[in-house]
Amino acid sequence: MTTIGTDSVPRLRRGVRLTYDKVRETHVLLFPEGVLVPNPTAAAVLKLCDGTATVAAVTSALRTQYSGVQDQEILNVLARLEERRVVEWK
């Protein structure tokens, strides 16, 4: 696993796509190996993983929408997504 920090830049791996499933009424991650249904927190983070925003920028953007967002929480979410092989680092 890569050591990540607030200056790291996350992006969805090649072949991974975040989309909204109207039937399930939730976001889903589509990737060659299957489908992952992220919880609302992970979906909010994934929407911001565009390959240009740092973890600090993602955290800052989420703070404008939600109260109590902590850097370490976002780093933990991204680490779990990296383990699932849906996020990589630029």
CSV table of C-alpha atoms in Angstrom, one decimal:
chain,number,residue,atom,x,y,z
A,1,MET,CA,0.0,0.0,0.0
A,2,THR,CA,1.2,3.5,-0.8
A,3,THR,CA,1.9,6.0,2.0
A,4,ILE,CA,-0.6,8.7,1.5
A,5,GLY,CA,-0.8,12.2,3.0
A,6,THR,CA,-2.8,15.4,2.5
A,7,ASP,CA,-0.6,16.3,-0.5
A,8,SER,CA,-1.4,13.0,-2.3
A,9,VAL,CA,-3.6,13.2,-5.4
A,10,PRO,CA,-6.2,10.4,-5.6
A,11,ARG,CA,-8.0,9.3,-8.8
A,12,LEU,CA,-10.2,6.4,-9.9
A,13,ARG,CA,-8.2,3.6,-11.4
A,14,ARG,CA,-8.5,2.9,-15.1
A,15,GLY,CA,-11.7,1.1,-15.9
A,16,VAL,CA,-13.4,2.3,-12.7
A,17,ARG,CA,-16.5,4.5,-13.0
A,18,LEU,CA,-18.7,6.1,-10.3
A,19,THR,CA,-22.3,6.4,-11.4
A,20,TYR,CA,-25.7,6.8,-9.9
A,21,ASP,CA,-27.9,3.7,-10.1
A,22,LYS,CA,-31.6,4.8,-10.4
A,23,VAL,CA,-32.9,1.4,-9.4
A,24,ARG,CA,-30.9,1.2,-6.2
A,25,GLU,CA,-31.2,5.0,-5.7
A,26,THR,CA,-27.5,5.1,-4.7
A,27,HIS,CA,-24.1,5.6,-6.2
A,28,VAL,CA,-22.2,2.5,-7.5
A,29,LEU,CA,-18.7,1.9,-8.6
A,30,LEU,CA,-18.4,-0.1,-11.8
A,31,PHE,CA,-15.1,-1.9,-12.5
A,32,PRO,CA,-14.0,-4.9,-14.5
A,33,GLU,CA,-14.2,-7.2,-11.6
A,34,GLY,CA,-17.7,-6.2,-10.5
A,35,VAL,CA,-19.8,-3.6,-8.7
A,36,LEU,CA,-19.2,-1.9,-5.4
A,37,VAL,CA,-21.9,0.0,-3.6
A,38,PRO,CA,-20.1,2.7,-1.6
A,39,ASN,CA,-21.6,4.2,1.5
A,40,PRO,CA,-22.6,7.9,1.3
A,41,THR,CA,-19.3,9.0,2.8
A,42,ALA,CA,-17.2,7.1,0.3
A,43,ALA,CA,-19.4,8.2,-2.6
A,44,ALA,CA,-18.9,11.9,-1.6
A,45,VAL,CA,-15.1,11.3,-1.5
A,46,LEU,CA,-15.0,9.4,-4.8
A,47,LYS,CA,-16.8,12.2,-6.6
A,48,LEU,CA,-13.8,14.4,-5.8
A,49,CYS,CA,-11.1,11.9,-6.9
A,50,ASP,CA,-10.5,13.5,-10.2
A,51,GLY,CA,-6.7,13.1,-10.4
A,52,THR,CA,-6.1,16.9,-9.9
A,53,ALA,CA,-7.3,17.5,-6.4
A,54,THR,CA,-5.1,16.7,-3.4
A,55,VAL,CA,-6.5,15.0,-0.3
A,56,ALA,CA,-6.4,18.4,1.4
A,57,ALA,CA,-8.5,19.9,-1.4
A,58,VAL,CA,-11.0,16.9,-1.2
A,59,THR,CA,-11.2,17.4,2.6
A,60,SER,CA,-11.7,21.2,2.2
A,61,ALA,CA,-14.5,20.6,-0.4
A,62,LEU,CA,-16.2,18.2,1.9
A,63,ARG,CA,-16.0,20.6,4.8
A,64,THR,CA,-18.1,23.1,2.8
A,65,GLN,CA,-20.9,20.4,2.6
A,66,TYR,CA,-20.6,18.6,5.9
A,67,SER,CA,-19.6,19.5,9.4
A,68,GLY,CA,-16.9,17.7,11.4
A,69,VAL,CA,-14.9,16.4,8.4
A,70,GLN,CA,-11.4,15.3,9.6
A,71,ASP,CA,-8.3,14.8,7.5
A,72,GLN,CA,-7.7,11.4,9.0
A,73,GLU,CA,-11.2,10.2,8.2
A,74,ILE,CA,-10.7,11.1,4.5
A,75,LEU,CA,-7.3,9.4,4.5
A,76,ASN,CA,-8.9,6.3,6.0
A,77,VAL,CA,-11.6,6.2,3.4
A,78,LEU,CA,-9.1,6.5,0.6
A,79,ALA,CA,-6.8,3.9,2.1
A,80,ARG,CA,-9.8,1.4,2.2
A,81,LEU,CA,-10.7,2.3,-1.4
A,82,GLU,CA,-7.0,1.7,-2.4
A,83,GLU,CA,-7.1,-1.7,-0.8
A,84,ARG,CA,-10.2,-2.5,-2.9
A,85,ARG,CA,-8.2,-1.4,-6.0
A,86,VAL,CA,-10.6,1.3,-7.1
A,87,VAL,CA,-8.4,4.3,-6.2
A,88,GLU,CA,-4.8,5.0,-7.2
A,89,TRP,CA,-2.4,7.9,-6.7
A,90,LYS,CA,-1.2,10.3,-9.3
